[in-house]
Amino acid sequence: MGFGSKWVGWMWSCVSSAKFSILVNGVPAGFFPNTRGLRQGDPLSPYLFVMGMEILDVLIRRAVEGGYLTGCNIRGGSRTSLNISHLFFADDTVVFCEANKDQVSHLSWILIWFEAASGLRINLAKSEIIPVGEVEEILEMAAELGCRVGSLPSQYLGLPLGVPNRASSMWDGVEEKVRRRLALWKRQYISKGGRITLIKSTLASMPIYQMSIFRMPKSVAKRVEKTQRDFLWGGGNLEGKVHLVKWDVVCSEKFNGGLGLRRIATLNRALLGKWVWRFACEKDNLWKQVISTKYGQEEHGWRAKKASGAAGVGVWKEIMKESEWCWEKLAFLVGKGSKIKFWKDRWCTETPLSQCFHHLFVLAVHRDATIEEMWDQHSGQGDWNLVFVRDFNDWEMDMVGDLLLTLRGHRPSMEDDSVIWRQGRNGRYRVKEAYRLLDKPNAIEFPARRIWVDKVPTKVCFFAWEATWGKVLTLDRLQIRGISSGSSRNCKGDSYLLEGLICREEKEKDLEIHSVVYFLDCLEGEE
């Protein structure tokens, strides 16, 4: 790789001088040297591992160039194709080849050469050969590599591989993780404040990784949300407790009267929309090359063409369903201007110039021209070269003046064109901001700042939140629901003393906020 002998000597000293010891009953039992592999926790090991994998990358590429391996050819509507021979991610490797003995034998020799050159060894116990379709002599090929035979569907990087896109079975693993986690909390008493924290940090976060690329079916989303509801109101036992507040309200922001939990379907849309943003921003990433080859790109390469009919992969079709609302919140940042249309793209106003100045757009000669084509850099310091089909009438001059005023201060530069997320602070797509955009909050005023106070325990704030909504289970409400309470005998009289206090009435932003807090005054009495 071009490293000098001195540098190689340093690395060899670091690797070869390491020794290990094992604690037997808490006492080190001697030291022994390592023979191969990389040490965990060593900051040098990841860099050496990447260099070692570079050897495997070169070997596979040369095998493809020599015709010993074919890889996987991806073809789209045009005649262009993209060949993918292998994928590396950390210590996971996927190699594509034809299902015949010759190519499998060549791959086996490549792995042997890689082990000899790098000092690393392939873990054949964790490796498998996965045939696509009916493949003859698959057992002989697996014996050639020394691994087992796998099948689709399978798992890769924690995601299902080869499962139908809309199948509910794809999400069985996620639901099983949720059930296992709830089993750990089943015997514990957890306050409602603690349940909110656990839902946000654990139950709601478990499906996010898979939802970032797949659309969750509605039936699965309902089951997962039902689990969250039951845990919030019933605890780890998921008993049939009363759900005091509607789930739509619970999933609202705190300043809108909710608990700040997230609706799964809306969060799923926000996660999928990020791929639309990434396609517009990223240039030469492999995943974008695959999508561009498969579906093609629209003019200037900002978007992928939509797949129509039965053609195309269902995963990308679901992602493209979020492209419309996502592009409504994107704008162009002008660089050279060679990829941005002057009239039809959003770059200097909230809407395209064709909508802001529709009358002038109709009169324009070059309606599809880019900013670069509309900029005349030869006229002094540069100026806009606006050409129309006829001269303007007197009543049209004001519109022309407004257009020139809008264009003032905007001019191309030598940088590349890019897109920005208009809803964010720094121009970058954030799932949190996209979720708020897609969410439809309750149009109410809620005294959230007086309820969710930092120094007050969350369980107390939760009770105040229930009371503000008037949902505390007092005796009269239990009787309305047909639930009898044997604890009334401990109170003076036949029922609880229910009092309503108007805590505060303030005028804020010309709106009067009334916060009614109900509380129970239960006095000890004789049985």
Coordinates of C-alpha atoms in Angstrom, one line a residue:
M1 CA 0.0 0.0 0.0
G2 CA 3.0 2.3 -0.1
F3 CA 3.9 2.5 3.6
G4 CA 7.5 2.9 4.4
S5 CA 9.6 0.3 6.2
K6 CA 9.9 2.4 9.3
W7 CA 6.1 2.8 9.7
V8 CA 5.6 -1.0 9.1
G9 CA 8.2 -1.6 11.8
W10 CA 6.2 0.5 14.2
M11 CA 3.0 -1.3 13.5
W12 CA 4.7 -4.7 13.8
S13 CA 6.1 -3.7 17.2
C14 CA 2.7 -2.7 18.4
V15 CA 1.0 -5.9 17.2
S16 CA 3.7 -8.5 18.0
S17 CA 4.6 -7.3 21.4
A18 CA 1.1 -7.6 23.0
K19 CA 0.6 -10.3 25.6
F20 CA -2.6 -11.5 27.4
S21 CA -3.3 -12.9 30.8
I22 CA -6.4 -14.7 32.2
L23 CA -7.7 -14.1 35.8
V24 CA -8.1 -17.3 37.6
N25 CA -10.0 -16.8 40.9
G26 CA -9.1 -13.1 40.6
V27 CA -5.3 -13.7 40.2
P28 CA -3.4 -13.4 36.8
A29 CA -2.3 -16.8 35.6
G30 CA 0.7 -15.9 33.5
F31 CA 1.0 -14.3 30.1
F32 CA 0.8 -15.7 26.6
P33 CA 1.3 -13.9 23.2
N34 CA -1.3 -13.5 20.5
T35 CA -1.0 -15.3 17.2
R36 CA -3.5 -13.6 14.9
G37 CA -6.4 -11.2 14.9
L38 CA -7.0 -7.7 16.3
R39 CA -7.4 -6.8 19.9
Q40 CA -10.7 -5.4 21.1
G41 CA -10.4 -2.0 22.8
D42 CA -7.1 -1.2 21.0
P43 CA -7.5 2.2 19.2
L44 CA -5.0 1.0 16.5
S45 CA -7.0 -2.1 15.6
P46 CA -9.8 -0.5 13.6
Y47 CA -7.3 1.2 11.3
L48 CA -5.4 -2.0 10.8
F49 CA -8.6 -3.9 10.1
V50 CA -9.7 -1.4 7.4
M51 CA -6.3 -1.8 5.8
G52 CA -6.7 -5.6 5.9
M53 CA -10.1 -5.4 4.3
E54 CA -8.6 -3.2 1.6
I55 CA -6.7 -6.4 0.5
L56 CA -9.9 -8.3 0.1
D57 CA -11.5 -5.4 -1.8
V58 CA -8.6 -5.4 -4.3
L59 CA -8.6 -9.2 -4.7
I60 CA -12.4 -9.3 -5.5
R61 CA -12.1 -6.4 -7.9
R62 CA -9.3 -8.0 -9.8
A63 CA -11.3 -11.3 -9.9
V64 CA -14.2 -9.4 -11.4
E65 CA -12.0 -7.6 -14.0
G66 CA -10.5 -11.0 -15.0
G67 CA -13.9 -12.6 -15.4
Y68 CA -13.4 -15.1 -12.5
L69 CA -16.4 -13.5 -10.6
T70 CA -19.4 -11.8 -12.3
G71 CA -21.0 -9.9 -9.4
C72 CA -24.6 -8.7 -9.6
N73 CA -25.6 -6.5 -12.6
I74 CA -28.3 -4.0 -11.9
R75 CA -30.2 -2.8 -15.0
G76 CA -32.8 -0.1 -15.3
G77 CA -35.1 1.2 -18.0
S78 CA -32.1 2.4 -20.1
R79 CA -29.2 0.3 -21.3
T80 CA -26.9 1.4 -18.5
S81 CA -26.1 -1.1 -15.8
L82 CA -24.2 -1.2 -12.5
N83 CA -22.1 -4.1 -11.3
I84 CA -21.9 -4.8 -7.6
S85 CA -19.5 -7.6 -6.6
H86 CA -19.3 -7.1 -2.8
L87 CA -20.4 -5.0 0.1
F88 CA -18.4 -4.2 3.2
F89 CA -19.8 -2.9 6.5
A90 CA -17.5 -3.2 9.6
D91 CA -16.7 -6.9 9.8
D92 CA -19.7 -8.1 7.7
T93 CA -19.1 -8.9 4.1
V94 CA -21.5 -9.9 1.3
V95 CA -20.0 -11.2 -2.0
F96 CA -22.2 -11.7 -5.2
C97 CA -21.4 -14.3 -7.8
E98 CA -23.1 -16.8 -10.1
A99 CA -24.3 -20.1 -8.7
N100 CA -21.7 -22.4 -10.3
K101 CA -18.8 -24.4 -9.0
D102 CA -16.1 -22.5 -10.9
Q103 CA -17.0 -19.1 -9.4
V104 CA -17.4 -20.6 -5.9
S105 CA -14.0 -22.2 -6.3
H106 CA -12.5 -18.9 -7.3
L107 CA -14.0 -17.2 -4.3
S108 CA -12.6 -19.9 -2.0
W109 CA -9.1 -19.2 -3.3
I110 CA -9.6 -15.5 -2.9
L111 CA -10.5 -16.0 0.8
I112 CA -7.4 -18.2 1.3
W113 CA -5.1 -15.6 -0.3
F114 CA -6.8 -12.9 1.9
E115 CA -6.1 -14.9 5.1
A116 CA -2.5 -15.4 4.1
A117 CA -1.9 -11.7 3.2
S118 CA -3.7 -10.1 6.1
G119 CA -3.4 -12.5 9.0
L120 CA -7.2 -12.4 9.5
R121 CA -9.3 -15.5 9.3
I122 CA -12.8 -15.9 8.0
N123 CA -15.3 -17.2 10.6
L124 CA -16.8 -20.0 8.6
A125 CA -19.1 -20.9 11.5
K126 CA -20.9 -17.6 11.1
S127 CA -20.8 -17.6 7.3
E128 CA -23.4 -19.0 4.9
I129 CA -24.1 -19.3 1.2
I130 CA -27.6 -18.1 0.2
P131 CA -29.0 -19.2 -3.1
V132 CA -31.5 -17.1 -5.0
G133 CA -34.1 -19.4 -6.6
E134 CA -33.5 -23.1 -7.3
V135 CA -29.8 -23.9 -7.4
E136 CA -28.4 -27.3 -8.2
E137 CA -25.4 -28.7 -6.3
I138 CA -25.7 -26.0 -3.6
L139 CA -24.4 -28.5 -1.0
E140 CA -21.3 -29.1 -3.0
M141 CA -20.7 -25.3 -3.3
A142 CA -21.2 -24.9 0.4
A143 CA -18.7 -27.7 1.1
E144 CA -16.2 -25.9 -1.2
L145 CA -16.4 -22.8 0.9
G146 CA -16.7 -24.7 4.2
C147 CA -19.8 -22.9 5.3
R148 CA -23.5 -23.8 5.8
V149 CA -26.4 -23.3 3.4
G150 CA -28.7 -20.4 4.2
S151 CA -32.0 -19.3 2.6
L152 CA -34.2 -16.3 2.1
P153 CA -35.6 -14.6 4.0
S154 CA -32.6 -13.8 6.1
Q155 CA -31.1 -11.0 8.2
Y156 CA -28.4 -8.5 7.3
L157 CA -27.2 -5.7 9.6
G158 CA -30.3 -6.3 11.7
L159 CA -32.7 -5.8 8.8
P160 CA -34.9 -8.4 7.1
L161 CA -33.6 -9.5 3.7
G162 CA -35.8 -11.1 1.1
V163 CA -39.1 -10.6 2.9
P164 CA -42.1 -9.1 1.0
N165 CA -42.2 -5.4 1.6
R166 CA -45.7 -5.3 2.9
A167 CA -45.6 -8.5 4.9
S168 CA -46.5 -8.2 8.6
S169 CA -44.1 -11.0 9.3
M170 CA -41.2 -8.6 8.6
W171 CA -42.0 -6.9 11.9
D172 CA -42.3 -10.0 14.1
G173 CA -38.7 -9.5 15.4
V174 CA -39.6 -5.9 16.5
E175 CA -42.7 -7.0 18.3
E176 CA -40.9 -9.8 20.0
K177 CA -38.2 -7.4 21.3
V178 CA -41.0 -5.2 22.7
R179 CA -42.6 -8.2 24.5
R180 CA -39.3 -9.4 25.9
R181 CA -38.5 -5.9 27.3
L182 CA -42.0 -5.7 28.9
A183 CA -41.4 -9.1 30.5
L184 CA -38.4 -7.5 32.4
W185 CA -40.7 -4.8 33.8
K186 CA -43.7 -7.0 34.5
R187 CA -42.9 -7.6 38.2
Q188 CA -41.7 -4.1 38.9
Y189 CA -43.8 -1.2 40.2
I190 CA -43.1 1.7 37.9
S191 CA -44.8 5.1 38.3
K192 CA -46.5 6.7 35.4
G193 CA -43.7 9.2 35.1
G194 CA -41.3 6.3 34.8
R195 CA -43.5 4.7 32.2
I196 CA -43.4 7.8 30.1
T197 CA -39.6 7.8 30.2
L198 CA -39.4 4.1 29.3
I199 CA -41.8 4.4 26.4
K200 CA -39.8 7.3 24.9
S201 CA -36.4 5.7 25.5
T202 CA -37.2 2.1 24.8
L203 CA -40.6 1.0 23.5
A204 CA -40.8 3.9 21.0
S205 CA -37.2 3.6 19.9
M206 CA -37.1 -0.1 19.2
P207 CA -38.8 0.0 15.7
I208 CA -37.0 3.2 14.6
Y209 CA -34.1 1.4 12.9
Q210 CA -36.3 -0.7 10.7
M211 CA -38.8 2.1 10.2
S212 CA -36.1 4.3 8.7
I213 CA -36.2 2.2 5.5
F214 CA -39.4 0.2 5.6
R215 CA -43.0 1.4 5.9
M216 CA -44.7 -0.3 8.8
P217 CA -48.1 -1.8 8.0
K218 CA -51.1 -0.2 9.7
S219 CA -52.0 -3.4 11.6
V220 CA -48.5 -3.7 13.1
A221 CA -48.5 0.0 14.0
K222 CA -51.8 -0.4 15.8
R223 CA -50.5 -3.4 17.8
V224 CA -47.3 -1.6 18.8
E225 CA -49.2 1.6 19.9
K226 CA -51.7 -0.6 21.8
T227 CA -48.7 -2.1 23.7
Q228 CA -47.5 1.4 24.5
R229 CA -51.0 2.5 25.7
D230 CA -51.5 -0.5 27.8
F231 CA -48.1 -0.1 29.4
L232 CA -48.7 3.6 30.1
W233 CA -52.0 3.1 31.9
G234 CA -51.6 -0.5 33.2
G235 CA -47.9 -1.0 33.9
G236 CA -45.8 -4.0 33.1
N237 CA -48.7 -6.4 33.5
L238 CA -50.6 -4.8 30.6
E239 CA -53.8 -5.2 32.6
G240 CA -57.0 -3.9 31.3
K241 CA -56.8 -0.6 33.1
V242 CA -58.8 2.4 32.1
H243 CA -57.2 4.6 29.4
L244 CA -58.1 8.1 30.8
V245 CA -57.0 10.3 28.0
K246 CA -57.3 9.7 24.2
W247 CA -54.2 8.5 22.5
D248 CA -54.3 11.3 20.0
V249 CA -54.0 13.8 22.9
V250 CA -51.3 11.8 24.6
C251 CA -49.2 11.9 21.3
S252 CA -49.4 15.6 21.1
E253 CA -46.6 17.9 22.2
K254 CA -46.6 19.0 25.8
F255 CA -47.5 22.6 24.9
N256 CA -50.6 21.3 23.1
G257 CA -51.8 19.3 26.1
G258 CA -50.1 15.9 25.4
L259 CA -47.2 13.9 26.8
G260 CA -44.8 14.3 23.8
L261 CA -45.1 10.7 22.6
R262 CA -45.0 10.1 18.9
R263 CA -47.5 8.5 16.5
I264 CA -45.7 5.6 14.8
A265 CA -47.2 6.2 11.3
T266 CA -46.2 9.9 11.3
L267 CA -42.7 9.1 12.6
N268 CA -42.4 6.5 9.9
R269 CA -43.2 9.1 7.2
A270 CA -40.7 11.5 8.6
L271 CA -38.0 8.8 8.6
L272 CA -38.7 7.8 5.0
G273 CA -38.7 11.4 3.9
K274 CA -35.1 11.7 4.9
W275 CA -34.1 9.5 1.9
V276 CA -35.6 12.0 -0.5
W277 CA -33.4 14.7 1.2
R278 CA -30.3 12.4 1.0
F279 CA -30.9 11.6 -2.7
A280 CA -30.8 15.3 -3.4
C281 CA -27.8 16.1 -1.3
E282 CA -25.4 13.1 -1.7
K283 CA -23.5 12.8 -4.9
D284 CA -21.6 9.6 -5.5
N285 CA -22.8 7.3 -2.7
L286 CA -23.3 3.7 -3.8
W287 CA -26.9 3.5 -2.8
K288 CA -27.7 6.5 -4.9
Q289 CA -25.9 5.0 -7.9
V290 CA -28.1 1.9 -7.5
I291 CA -31.3 3.9 -7.4
S292 CA -30.3 6.1 -10.3
T293 CA -29.4 3.1 -12.4
K294 CA -32.6 1.2 -11.6
Y295 CA -35.1 4.1 -12.0
G296 CA -33.2 6.9 -13.7
Q297 CA -32.9 10.5 -12.6
E298 CA -35.0 13.5 -13.4
E299 CA -33.4 16.5 -15.0
H300 CA -30.3 17.7 -13.2
G301 CA -30.3 14.7 -10.9
W302 CA -32.1 16.1 -7.9
R303 CA -34.8 13.4 -7.9
A304 CA -35.2 9.8 -8.9
K305 CA -37.9 9.0 -11.4
K306 CA -41.0 7.3 -10.0
A307 CA -41.5 3.6 -10.7
S308 CA -44.8 2.9 -12.4
G309 CA -46.7 -0.3 -12.6
A310 CA -45.3 -3.5 -11.3
A311 CA -41.7 -2.5 -12.1
G312 CA -39.5 -1.5 -9.3
V313 CA -38.7 -2.4 -5.7
G314 CA -41.5 -1.9 -3.2
V315 CA -39.1 -0.3 -0.6
W316 CA -38.2 2.6 -2.9
K317 CA -41.8 3.0 -4.1
E318 CA -42.9 3.5 -0.5
I319 CA -40.1 6.1 0.0
M320 CA -41.1 8.0 -3.1
K321 CA -44.7 8.4 -1.7
E322 CA -43.1 11.0 0.7
S323 CA -41.4 13.0 -2.0
E324 CA -44.2 15.5 -2.6
W325 CA -44.5 17.0 0.9
C326 CA -40.7 16.7 1.3
W327 CA -39.9 18.8 -1.8
E328 CA -42.5 21.4 -0.7
K329 CA -40.2 22.2 2.2
L330 CA -36.9 22.1 0.2
A331 CA -35.3 25.1 -1.5
F332 CA -32.2 25.5 -3.7
L333 CA -29.0 27.2 -2.6
V334 CA -27.6 28.8 -5.7
G335 CA -24.0 28.0 -6.6
K336 CA -23.1 27.9 -10.3
G337 CA -26.8 27.7 -11.1
S338 CA -26.3 25.0 -13.8
K339 CA -28.8 22.6 -12.1
I340 CA -31.5 25.1 -10.9
K341 CA -34.2 26.3 -13.2
F342 CA -34.7 30.1 -13.1
W343 CA -38.5 30.1 -13.3
K344 CA -39.6 26.7 -12.1
D345 CA -37.5 26.0 -9.0
R346 CA -37.7 27.5 -5.6
W347 CA -34.5 29.5 -4.9
C348 CA -35.1 33.1 -4.1
T349 CA -38.7 33.2 -2.9
E350 CA -41.0 31.0 -0.9
T351 CA -42.6 29.8 -4.2
P352 CA -41.1 29.5 -7.7
L353 CA -40.9 32.6 -9.8
S354 CA -43.3 31.1 -12.2
Q355 CA -46.0 31.3 -9.5
C356 CA -45.0 34.6 -8.0
F357 CA -44.8 36.3 -11.4
H358 CA -47.0 34.1 -13.5
H359 CA -47.9 36.8 -16.0
L360 CA -44.2 37.5 -16.7
F361 CA -43.5 33.7 -16.9
V362 CA -46.1 33.4 -19.7
L363 CA -44.3 36.1 -21.6
A364 CA -40.8 34.7 -21.0
V365 CA -38.9 33.2 -24.0
H366 CA -36.7 30.7 -22.0
R367 CA -39.1 29.2 -19.5
D368 CA -36.9 26.1 -18.9
A369 CA -33.6 28.0 -18.7
T370 CA -31.3 27.5 -15.7
I371 CA -30.0 30.3 -13.6
E372 CA -26.6 30.0 -15.3
E373 CA -28.2 30.5 -18.7
M374 CA -30.1 33.5 -17.5
W375 CA -27.1 35.2 -16.0
D376 CA -25.0 37.4 -18.3
Q377 CA -21.5 37.5 -16.9
H378 CA -20.1 39.6 -19.8
S379 CA -22.1 42.7 -18.9
G380 CA -19.9 44.5 -16.5
Q381 CA -20.1 42.8 -13.1
G382 CA -22.9 40.5 -14.4
D383 CA -26.6 41.0 -14.8
W384 CA -29.8 39.0 -15.4
N385 CA -30.5 38.4 -19.1
L386 CA -34.3 38.4 -19.1
V387 CA -35.9 38.0 -22.6
F388 CA -39.6 38.2 -23.2
V389 CA -41.7 37.7 -26.4
R390 CA -42.8 41.4 -26.6
D391 CA -42.4 44.8 -25.1
F392 CA -44.2 45.6 -21.9
N393 CA -47.2 47.7 -21.5
D394 CA -47.2 50.5 -19.0
W395 CA -49.4 48.6 -16.5
E396 CA -46.9 45.7 -16.6
M397 CA -43.8 47.7 -15.6
D398 CA -44.6 47.5 -11.9
M399 CA -44.4 43.7 -12.2
V400 CA -41.0 43.9 -13.9
G401 CA -39.8 46.2 -11.2
D402 CA -40.9 43.8 -8.5
L403 CA -39.1 41.0 -10.3
L404 CA -35.9 42.9 -10.5
L405 CA -36.2 43.9 -6.9
T406 CA -36.6 40.3 -5.9
L407 CA -33.5 39.3 -7.9
R408 CA -31.4 42.0 -6.3
G409 CA -28.6 40.5 -4.3
H410 CA -28.9 37.1 -6.0
R411 CA -26.1 36.0 -8.3
P412 CA -24.4 32.8 -9.2
S413 CA -21.0 31.8 -7.6
M414 CA -18.3 29.2 -8.3
E415 CA -19.7 26.7 -5.8
D416 CA -21.9 23.7 -6.6
D417 CA -25.7 24.0 -6.4
S418 CA -27.3 22.4 -3.3
V419 CA -30.6 22.0 -1.5
I420 CA -31.5 23.2 2.0
W421 CA -34.3 22.2 4.3
R422 CA -36.4 25.3 4.9
Q423 CA -38.0 24.1 8.1
G424 CA -34.6 23.6 10.0
R425 CA -32.3 26.0 11.6
N426 CA -29.1 25.0 9.8
G427 CA -30.7 24.0 6.5
R428 CA -30.4 20.2 7.1
Y429 CA -33.2 17.7 7.3
R430 CA -34.0 16.6 10.8
V431 CA -36.6 13.9 11.6
K432 CA -37.8 15.8 14.6
E433 CA -38.7 18.9 12.6
A434 CA -40.2 16.8 9.8
Y435 CA -42.4 15.0 12.4
R436 CA -43.7 18.3 13.7
L437 CA -44.5 19.4 10.2
L438 CA -46.5 16.2 9.5
D439 CA -48.2 16.1 12.8
K440 CA -51.6 17.8 13.2
P441 CA -51.6 19.3 16.8
N442 CA -54.7 20.1 18.7
A443 CA -55.5 23.8 18.3
I444 CA -55.8 24.5 22.0
E445 CA -54.0 26.6 24.6
F446 CA -52.7 24.4 27.4
P447 CA -50.8 25.6 30.6
A448 CA -47.9 23.2 30.0
R449 CA -45.3 25.5 31.7
R450 CA -47.2 25.4 34.9
I451 CA -47.6 21.6 34.9
W452 CA -44.3 20.3 33.5
V453 CA -41.9 21.9 36.0
D454 CA -38.3 20.7 36.0
K455 CA -37.8 20.4 39.8
V456 CA -41.1 18.6 40.3
P457 CA -41.2 14.7 40.0
T458 CA -42.6 13.5 36.8
K459 CA -45.3 11.4 38.5
V460 CA -46.6 14.5 40.2
C461 CA -46.6 16.5 36.9
F462 CA -48.4 13.5 35.4
F463 CA -51.2 13.7 38.0
A464 CA -51.5 17.5 37.5
W465 CA -51.8 16.8 33.7
E466 CA -54.6 14.3 34.3
A467 CA -56.3 16.7 36.7
T468 CA -56.1 19.6 34.2
W469 CA -57.9 17.4 31.7
G470 CA -60.4 16.5 34.4
K471 CA -59.6 12.8 34.1
V472 CA -58.6 11.9 37.7
L473 CA -60.5 8.7 38.7
T474 CA -62.5 10.1 41.6
L475 CA -65.2 8.1 43.2
D476 CA -68.0 9.6 41.2
R477 CA -66.2 8.8 37.9
L478 CA -65.5 5.3 39.1
Q479 CA -69.3 4.9 39.7
I480 CA -70.1 6.2 36.3
R481 CA -67.8 3.6 34.8
G482 CA -69.4 0.9 36.9
I483 CA -66.3 0.3 39.0
S484 CA -66.9 -0.1 42.7
S485 CA -64.2 0.9 45.2
G486 CA -63.9 -0.8 48.6
S487 CA -61.6 2.0 49.9
S488 CA -64.5 4.4 50.6
R489 CA -64.9 2.8 54.0
N490 CA -61.6 4.4 55.1
C491 CA -63.0 7.9 54.4
K492 CA -65.2 10.0 56.5
G493 CA -68.6 9.7 55.0
D494 CA -69.9 7.6 52.1
S495 CA -67.8 9.2 49.4
Y496 CA -64.7 11.3 48.7
L497 CA -64.9 15.0 49.1
L498 CA -64.3 16.2 45.6
E499 CA -63.2 19.8 45.4
G500 CA -62.4 21.9 42.3
L501 CA -60.1 24.8 42.7
I502 CA -59.4 27.5 40.2
C503 CA -55.7 27.6 40.5
R504 CA -55.0 30.6 38.5
E505 CA -56.5 32.8 35.9
E506 CA -54.0 34.9 34.0
K507 CA -54.0 36.8 30.8
E508 CA -51.3 35.8 28.5
K509 CA -51.2 36.8 24.8
D510 CA -54.8 38.1 25.2
L511 CA -56.0 34.6 26.1
E512 CA -57.4 33.7 29.5
I513 CA -56.1 30.3 30.6
H514 CA -58.2 28.5 33.2
S515 CA -56.5 25.6 34.9
V516 CA -58.8 23.5 37.1
V517 CA -57.1 21.0 39.3
Y518 CA -59.2 18.4 41.0
F519 CA -57.9 16.7 44.2
L520 CA -59.2 14.2 46.6
D521 CA -59.5 15.1 50.3
C522 CA -59.7 11.7 52.0
L523 CA -59.7 11.9 55.8
E524 CA -59.0 8.9 58.0
G525 CA -62.1 7.5 59.6
E526 CA -63.2 4.6 61.7
E527 CA -64.1 1.5 59.9

